[in-house]
CSV table of C-alpha atoms and ligand atoms in Angstrom, one decimal:
chain,number,residue,atom,x,y,z
A,1,MET,CA,0.0,0.0,0.0
A,2,ALA,CA,1.4,3.4,-1.1
A,3,ASP,CA,2.1,6.0,1.7
A,4,ALA,CA,0.4,9.4,1.9
A,5,THR,CA,3.1,11.2,0.0
A,6,THR,CA,3.0,8.8,-2.8
A,7,LEU,CA,-0.8,9.0,-3.0
A,8,ARG,CA,-0.6,12.8,-3.0
A,9,GLN,CA,1.9,12.7,-5.9
A,10,GLN,CA,-0.4,10.3,-7.8
A,11,CYS,CA,-3.3,12.7,-7.3
A,12,LEU,CA,-1.1,15.6,-8.5
A,13,ASP,CA,0.0,13.7,-11.6
A,14,GLN,CA,-3.7,12.8,-12.5
A,15,MET,CA,-4.8,16.4,-12.1
A,16,GLU,CA,-1.8,17.6,-14.2
A,17,ALA,CA,-2.8,15.2,-17.0
A,18,ASP,CA,-6.5,16.2,-16.9
A,19,PRO,CA,-7.8,18.6,-19.6
A,20,ARG,CA,-9.7,20.5,-16.8
A,21,ASN,CA,-6.3,22.1,-16.0
A,22,TYR,CA,-6.8,21.9,-12.2
A,23,PHE,CA,-3.6,23.8,-11.2
A,24,GLY,CA,-3.7,26.2,-14.1
A,25,GLY,CA,0.1,26.2,-14.1
A,26,LEU,CA,0.2,27.7,-10.6
A,27,ALA,CA,3.4,26.4,-8.9
A,28,TRP,CA,2.3,27.6,-5.5
A,29,LEU,CA,-0.9,25.6,-5.7
A,30,ARG,CA,1.0,22.4,-6.6
A,31,GLU,CA,3.4,23.1,-3.8
A,32,ALA,CA,0.6,23.7,-1.2
A,33,PHE,CA,-1.1,20.5,-2.3
A,34,MET,CA,2.1,18.5,-2.0
A,35,THR,CA,3.0,20.1,1.4
A,36,VAL,CA,-0.3,20.0,3.4
A,37,PRO,CA,-1.0,16.4,4.5
A,38,ARG,CA,-4.7,15.9,3.8
A,39,GLU,CA,-4.8,12.9,6.0
A,40,HIS,CA,-4.0,15.0,9.0
A,41,PHE,CA,-7.4,16.7,8.7
A,42,VAL,CA,-9.6,13.7,8.1
A,43,PRO,CA,-11.3,12.3,11.2
A,44,SER,CA,-10.5,8.7,12.0
A,45,ARG,CA,-14.2,7.7,11.2
A,46,VAL,CA,-15.9,9.1,8.1
A,47,TRP,CA,-18.7,8.0,5.8
A,48,TRP,CA,-18.3,7.0,2.2
A,49,PRO,CA,-20.7,9.3,0.2
A,50,ARG,CA,-22.4,6.7,-1.9
A,51,PRO,CA,-25.0,4.4,-0.3
A,52,GLY,CA,-24.6,0.6,-0.4
A,53,ASP,CA,-27.4,-1.7,-1.5
A,54,ASP,CA,-29.0,-1.3,2.0
A,55,GLY,CA,-29.3,2.5,1.4
A,56,LEU,CA,-26.8,3.2,4.1
A,57,TYR,CA,-23.5,5.1,3.9
A,58,ASP,CA,-20.6,2.9,5.0
A,59,LEU,CA,-18.3,4.0,7.8
A,60,ILE,CA,-14.6,3.9,7.1
A,61,ASP,CA,-12.6,3.5,10.3
A,62,ARG,CA,-8.9,4.3,10.3
A,63,ASP,CA,-8.3,2.0,13.3
A,64,LYS,CA,-10.0,-1.0,11.6
A,65,THR,CA,-9.0,-0.5,8.0
A,66,PRO,CA,-6.1,2.0,7.8
A,67,ASN,CA,-5.3,1.3,4.2
A,68,ALA,CA,-8.9,1.7,3.0
A,69,TRP,CA,-9.1,4.9,5.0
A,70,LEU,CA,-6.0,6.4,3.5
A,71,LYS,CA,-7.0,5.3,0.0
A,72,ALA,CA,-10.4,7.1,0.5
A,73,VAL,CA,-8.6,10.2,1.8
A,74,TYR,CA,-6.8,10.4,-1.5
A,75,ARG,CA,-9.6,9.6,-3.9
A,76,LEU,CA,-9.5,12.5,-6.3
A,77,ARG,CA,-13.2,13.1,-6.8
A,78,THR,CA,-14.7,11.8,-3.6
A,79,PRO,CA,-15.6,14.0,-0.6
A,80,LEU,CA,-15.7,12.1,2.7
A,81,ILE,CA,-18.6,12.8,5.0
A,82,THR,CA,-17.7,13.9,8.5
A,83,GLN,CA,-21.2,14.8,9.7
A,84,ILE,CA,-24.8,13.7,9.0
A,85,ASP,CA,-27.9,15.6,10.2
A,86,ASP,CA,-26.0,18.3,11.9
A,87,GLY,CA,-24.3,15.8,14.2
A,88,ALA,CA,-27.5,14.0,15.3
A,89,VAL,CA,-26.0,10.7,13.8
A,90,PRO,CA,-23.1,9.2,15.8
A,91,THR,CA,-20.0,8.1,13.8
A,92,THR,CA,-20.3,4.6,15.0
A,93,GLY,CA,-21.6,2.7,12.0
A,94,PRO,CA,-23.3,2.8,8.6
A,95,ALA,CA,-25.9,5.5,8.5
A,96,LYS,CA,-28.3,7.5,6.4
A,97,GLY,CA,-29.4,11.1,6.5
A,98,TRP,CA,-28.4,14.5,5.1
A,99,PHE,CA,-24.7,15.3,4.7
A,100,THR,CA,-23.9,18.4,6.7
A,101,SER,CA,-20.1,18.4,6.8
A,102,SER,CA,-17.4,16.9,4.8
A,103,ILE,CA,-13.9,17.2,3.6
A,104,SER,CA,-14.5,18.4,0.1
A,105,CYS,CA,-13.0,16.4,-2.7
A,106,ILE,CA,-9.5,17.2,-3.9
A,107,THR,CA,-10.3,18.4,-7.4
A,108,VAL,CA,-13.0,20.8,-6.1
A,109,VAL,CA,-10.7,22.4,-3.5
A,110,ILE,CA,-7.9,22.8,-5.9
A,111,GLU,CA,-10.2,24.4,-8.5
A,112,MET,CA,-11.7,26.8,-6.0
A,113,LEU,CA,-8.3,27.9,-4.9
A,114,ARG,CA,-7.1,28.3,-8.4
A,115,HIS,CA,-10.0,30.7,-9.2
A,116,LEU,CA,-9.5,32.5,-5.9
A,117,ALA,CA,-5.8,33.1,-6.8
A,118,PRO,CA,-4.7,34.3,-3.3
A,119,ARG,CA,-1.3,36.0,-3.0
A,120,PRO,CA,1.2,36.1,-0.1
A,121,GLY,CA,0.2,38.6,2.6
A,122,GLU,CA,-3.4,38.9,1.5
A,123,ARG,CA,-6.3,38.8,4.0
A,124,ILE,CA,-8.6,35.9,3.3
A,125,LEU,CA,-12.0,35.0,4.7
A,126,GLU,CA,-13.1,31.4,4.2
A,127,ILE,CA,-16.7,30.3,5.0
A,128,GLY,CA,-17.2,26.7,5.9
A,129,THR,CA,-14.0,25.5,7.7
A,130,GLY,CA,-15.0,21.9,7.8
A,131,THR,CA,-11.9,19.8,8.7
A,132,GLY,CA,-9.6,22.8,8.3
A,133,TYR,CA,-7.9,21.4,5.2
A,134,SER,CA,-8.7,24.1,2.7
A,135,ALA,CA,-7.8,26.8,5.3
A,136,ALA,CA,-4.4,25.1,5.7
A,137,LEU,CA,-3.8,25.2,2.0
A,138,LEU,CA,-4.8,28.9,2.0
A,139,ALA,CA,-2.5,29.7,5.0
A,140,HIS,CA,0.4,27.9,3.2
A,141,ARG,CA,0.0,30.5,0.4
A,142,THR,CA,-0.8,33.7,2.3
A,143,GLY,CA,1.5,33.2,5.3
A,144,PRO,CA,0.7,33.1,9.0
A,145,GLY,CA,-2.3,34.9,10.5
A,146,MET,CA,-3.8,36.0,7.2
A,147,VAL,CA,-6.7,33.4,6.9
A,148,THR,CA,-9.9,33.7,8.9
A,149,SER,CA,-12.2,30.8,8.5
A,150,ILE,CA,-15.7,30.6,9.9
A,151,GLU,CA,-17.5,27.3,10.8
A,152,ILE,CA,-21.0,27.3,12.1
A,153,ASP,CA,-20.7,24.0,14.0
A,154,PRO,CA,-18.8,24.3,17.2
A,155,ARG,CA,-17.6,20.7,17.3
A,156,ILE,CA,-16.3,20.8,13.7
A,157,ALA,CA,-14.7,24.2,14.4
A,158,ALA,CA,-12.9,22.7,17.4
A,159,HIS,CA,-11.6,19.8,15.4
A,160,ALA,CA,-10.2,22.1,12.7
A,161,ARG,CA,-8.6,24.4,15.4
A,162,GLN,CA,-6.9,21.4,17.0
A,163,ARG,CA,-5.7,20.1,13.7
A,164,HIS,CA,-4.2,23.5,12.7
A,165,HIS,CA,-2.6,23.8,16.1
A,166,ALA,CA,-1.0,20.3,15.9
A,167,LEU,CA,0.4,21.1,12.4
A,168,GLY,CA,1.6,24.6,13.3
A,169,VAL,CA,-0.9,26.2,10.8
A,170,ARG,CA,-1.6,29.8,11.9
A,171,ALA,CA,-5.1,30.5,10.8
A,172,HIS,CA,-8.0,32.0,12.8
A,173,THR,CA,-11.0,29.7,13.1
A,174,ILE,CA,-14.1,31.5,14.2
A,175,THR,CA,-17.3,29.6,15.3
A,176,GLY,CA,-20.2,31.5,13.9
A,177,ASP,CA,-22.6,32.1,11.0
A,178,GLY,CA,-20.4,32.6,8.0
A,179,GLU,CA,-23.2,34.4,6.2
A,180,LEU,CA,-22.4,37.4,8.4
A,181,GLY,CA,-18.8,37.2,7.5
A,182,HIS,CA,-16.3,38.5,10.2
A,183,PRO,CA,-16.4,42.3,10.3
A,184,ALA,CA,-13.6,42.5,12.8
A,185,GLY,CA,-11.1,41.2,10.2
A,186,ALA,CA,-12.5,43.2,7.2
A,187,PRO,CA,-11.7,44.4,4.6
A,188,TYR,CA,-10.6,41.1,3.0
A,189,ASP,CA,-8.7,40.8,-0.3
A,190,ARG,CA,-10.4,37.6,-1.1
A,191,ILE,CA,-13.4,35.7,0.2
A,192,VAL,CA,-14.1,32.0,-0.5
A,193,SER,CA,-17.1,30.0,0.5
A,194,MET,CA,-16.8,26.2,0.9
A,195,ALA,CA,-20.6,25.9,1.2
A,196,SER,CA,-23.0,27.0,-1.5
A,197,VAL,CA,-25.5,29.8,-1.3
A,198,ARG,CA,-28.7,30.6,-3.1
A,199,ARG,CA,-28.2,34.3,-2.6
A,200,ILE,CA,-24.8,35.9,-2.1
A,201,PRO,CA,-24.8,37.2,1.5
A,202,PRO,CA,-24.6,41.1,1.5
A,203,ALA,CA,-22.1,41.0,4.4
A,204,TRP,CA,-19.6,39.3,2.1
A,205,LEU,CA,-19.9,42.1,-0.4
A,206,ARG,CA,-19.5,44.7,2.4
A,207,GLN,CA,-16.4,43.1,3.8
A,208,LEU,CA,-14.6,42.7,0.5
A,209,ARG,CA,-12.2,45.5,-0.5
A,210,PRO,CA,-12.8,47.3,-3.8
A,211,GLY,CA,-11.4,45.1,-6.5
A,212,GLY,CA,-11.4,42.1,-4.0
A,213,VAL,CA,-12.4,38.7,-5.3
A,214,LEU,CA,-15.2,36.5,-4.1
A,215,VAL,CA,-15.4,32.8,-5.1
A,216,ALA,CA,-18.5,30.9,-4.1
A,217,PRO,CA,-20.7,28.0,-5.2
A,218,LEU,CA,-24.1,29.4,-6.2
A,219,ASP,CA,-27.3,27.4,-6.5
A,220,THR,CA,-28.8,27.3,-9.9
A,221,PRO,CA,-32.1,26.2,-11.5
A,222,PHE,CA,-30.0,23.5,-13.3
A,223,GLY,CA,-29.9,20.9,-10.6
A,224,TRP,CA,-26.2,21.7,-9.7
A,225,ASP,CA,-24.2,24.6,-8.5
A,226,LEU,CA,-21.9,27.0,-10.3
A,227,THR,CA,-18.7,28.3,-8.8
A,228,VAL,CA,-18.9,32.1,-9.5
A,229,ARG,CA,-15.9,34.4,-9.4
A,230,LEU,CA,-17.0,38.0,-8.7
A,231,SER,CA,-15.0,41.2,-8.2
A,232,ALA,CA,-16.1,43.9,-5.8
A,233,THR,CA,-17.0,47.2,-7.4
A,234,GLY,CA,-16.4,49.3,-4.3
A,235,ASP,CA,-20.0,50.2,-3.7
A,236,GLY,CA,-21.2,47.1,-1.9
A,237,ALA,CA,-21.7,45.2,-5.1
A,238,ALA,CA,-19.7,42.5,-7.0
A,239,VAL,CA,-19.9,41.4,-10.6
A,240,GLY,CA,-18.5,38.4,-12.4
A,241,ARG,CA,-19.1,35.1,-14.1
A,242,PRO,CA,-19.5,31.4,-13.4
A,243,VAL,CA,-16.2,29.6,-13.8
A,244,ALA,CA,-17.0,25.9,-13.1
A,245,THR,CA,-19.8,23.5,-12.4
A,246,VAL,CA,-19.8,22.0,-8.9
A,247,GLU,CA,-21.9,20.5,-6.2
A,248,PHE,CA,-21.7,21.7,-2.6
A,249,MET,CA,-23.7,21.4,0.6
A,250,ARG,CA,-25.7,24.5,1.3
A,251,VAL,CA,-24.9,27.0,4.1
A,252,ARG,CA,-27.2,26.2,7.0
A,253,GLY,CA,-29.3,29.4,6.8
A,254,GLN,CA,-30.1,28.8,3.1
A,255,ARG,CA,-31.3,25.3,3.0
A,256,GLU,CA,-34.9,26.2,2.3
A,257,VAL,CA,-35.9,26.1,-1.3
A,258,ARG,CA,-36.7,29.6,-2.8
A,259,PRO,CA,-38.2,30.5,-6.2
A,260,TYR,CA,-35.4,31.1,-8.6
A,261,ALA,CA,-37.2,34.3,-9.9
A,262,ASP,CA,-36.6,35.7,-6.4
A,263,LEU,CA,-32.9,34.9,-6.6
A,264,GLY,CA,-32.4,36.9,-9.8
A,265,TRP,CA,-32.5,34.0,-12.3
A,266,PRO,CA,-34.2,34.5,-15.7
A,267,ALA,CA,-37.2,32.1,-16.3
A,268,ASP,CA,-35.5,30.6,-19.4
A,269,ALA,CA,-32.1,30.0,-17.9
A,270,ASP,CA,-30.3,27.5,-20.1
A,271,PRO,CA,-27.9,25.0,-18.4
A,272,ARG,CA,-26.0,24.5,-21.7
A,273,GLN,CA,-25.1,28.2,-21.7
A,274,TRP,CA,-23.9,28.4,-18.1
A,275,ARG,CA,-20.7,30.1,-19.1
A,276,ASP,CA,-22.6,32.9,-20.8
A,277,TYR,CA,-24.3,34.4,-17.7
A,278,GLU,CA,-23.1,37.4,-15.8
A,279,VAL,CA,-23.7,37.5,-12.1
A,280,ARG,CA,-24.2,40.8,-10.3
A,281,ALA,CA,-24.9,40.8,-6.5
A,282,ASP,CA,-25.4,43.8,-4.3
A,283,GLN,CA,-26.9,44.8,-1.0
A,284,ASP,CA,-30.5,44.4,-2.3
A,285,GLY,CA,-30.3,41.2,-4.3
A,286,GLN,CA,-28.7,39.6,-7.2
A,287,LEU,CA,-29.2,39.4,-11.0
A,288,ILE,CA,-28.1,36.7,-13.3
A,289,GLN,CA,-28.3,37.7,-17.0
A,290,PRO,CA,-27.2,36.1,-20.2
A,291,THR,CA,-24.2,38.1,-21.4
A,292,PRO,CA,-22.2,36.1,-23.8
A,293,ILE,CA,-18.4,36.6,-23.6
A,294,PRO,CA,-17.6,38.6,-26.8
A,295,THR,CA,-15.7,36.4,-29.3
A,296,ALA,CA,-12.3,37.8,-30.2
A,297,VAL,CA,-12.4,39.9,-33.4
A,298,GLN,CA,-10.4,38.1,-36.1
A,299,PRO,CA,-7.6,40.1,-37.6
B,1,LIG,C1,-18.0,21.1,2.5
B,1,LIG,S1,-17.7,21.5,4.1
B,1,LIG,C2,-16.2,22.4,4.1
B,1,LIG,C3,-15.0,21.6,3.8
B,1,LIG,C4,-13.7,22.2,4.1
B,1,LIG,N1,-13.4,23.3,3.2
B,1,LIG,C5,-12.6,21.3,4.3
B,1,LIG,O1,-11.5,21.5,3.7
B,1,LIG,O2,-12.7,20.3,5.0
B,1,LIG,C6,-18.9,22.8,4.4
B,1,LIG,C7,-18.9,23.3,5.9
B,1,LIG,O3,-19.6,24.5,5.9
B,1,LIG,C8,-20.2,24.6,7.2
B,1,LIG,N2,-21.3,25.6,7.2
B,1,LIG,C9,-22.6,25.4,6.8
B,1,LIG,N3,-23.2,26.6,6.9
B,1,LIG,C10,-22.3,27.5,7.5
B,1,LIG,C11,-22.4,28.8,7.8
B,1,LIG,N4,-23.6,29.5,7.7
B,1,LIG,N5,-21.3,29.4,8.4
B,1,LIG,C12,-20.2,28.8,8.5
B,1,LIG,N6,-20.0,27.5,8.1
B,1,LIG,C13,-21.1,26.8,7.6
B,1,LIG,C14,-20.6,23.2,7.5
B,1,LIG,O4,-20.8,22.9,8.9
B,1,LIG,C15,-19.5,22.4,6.9
B,1,LIG,O5,-18.5,22.1,7.9
């Protein structure tokens, strides 16, 4: 059985060979991925995200099957479930219910960070700390003390804090509702959400510096989310475009279904044209409009 470093290298090689261009040629992102030990953040008992024939999600226990656990940690496109039903289900055996926390899959985390493009010394706000893994990748890039990460679940936040401490990662993990951001640390150069929203929270827009970048998964009428990358205009608004298709668990306060018309979506939104929408969010709401990217004028 390969060790963690070998598995990490295999993941990197697979992502490098993939036409989706996960690292986008960014050396810092490759280095962060190879340096931060993902296995350090994964709890010893996690659920596999696909149900068995009995409809239950299998529990993978590091103490009982260490090789299977490590292999699962380094499955490129598989999130591992760390909480079901907001913690009502104990991690003692196969279970069913709603996934409420996970370590996001490798490809999704790398893609989100590529689009965020943080730079050394920048102030970063992350919403949805989860295990603390993505915050550690961010801190590796920005340097100590620059990442503030908010987690709504106190037990999950405590786990992440402890994992950061054990590895010497200097990030601030706040327990609270990430939809409110963290005004004490604002303005931020970049904000990234690791949980999806139906409506971009106005607090994020207020706490982003002019020209700052927001990357977040946005619910769509298409049956999946879109990662959007918006730039702050300086007046409490942000404008940008979808950059990737994705699926994320929703922030707690936005689980309830809402009519897409109330969320700024046109009635005839076309999933095949997802790249051609412009997303504008401000303090009063959001508007998603078809605005095809102009094709380059041929000489
Ligand atoms: C997909 S997990 C994040 C995974 C994480 N990035 C990692 O590397 O492990 C999403 C997290 O968002 C948290 N969450 C949900 N709603 C939230 C909110 N309103 N504020 C902060 N965290 C929230 C969940 O408890 C969950 O831990």
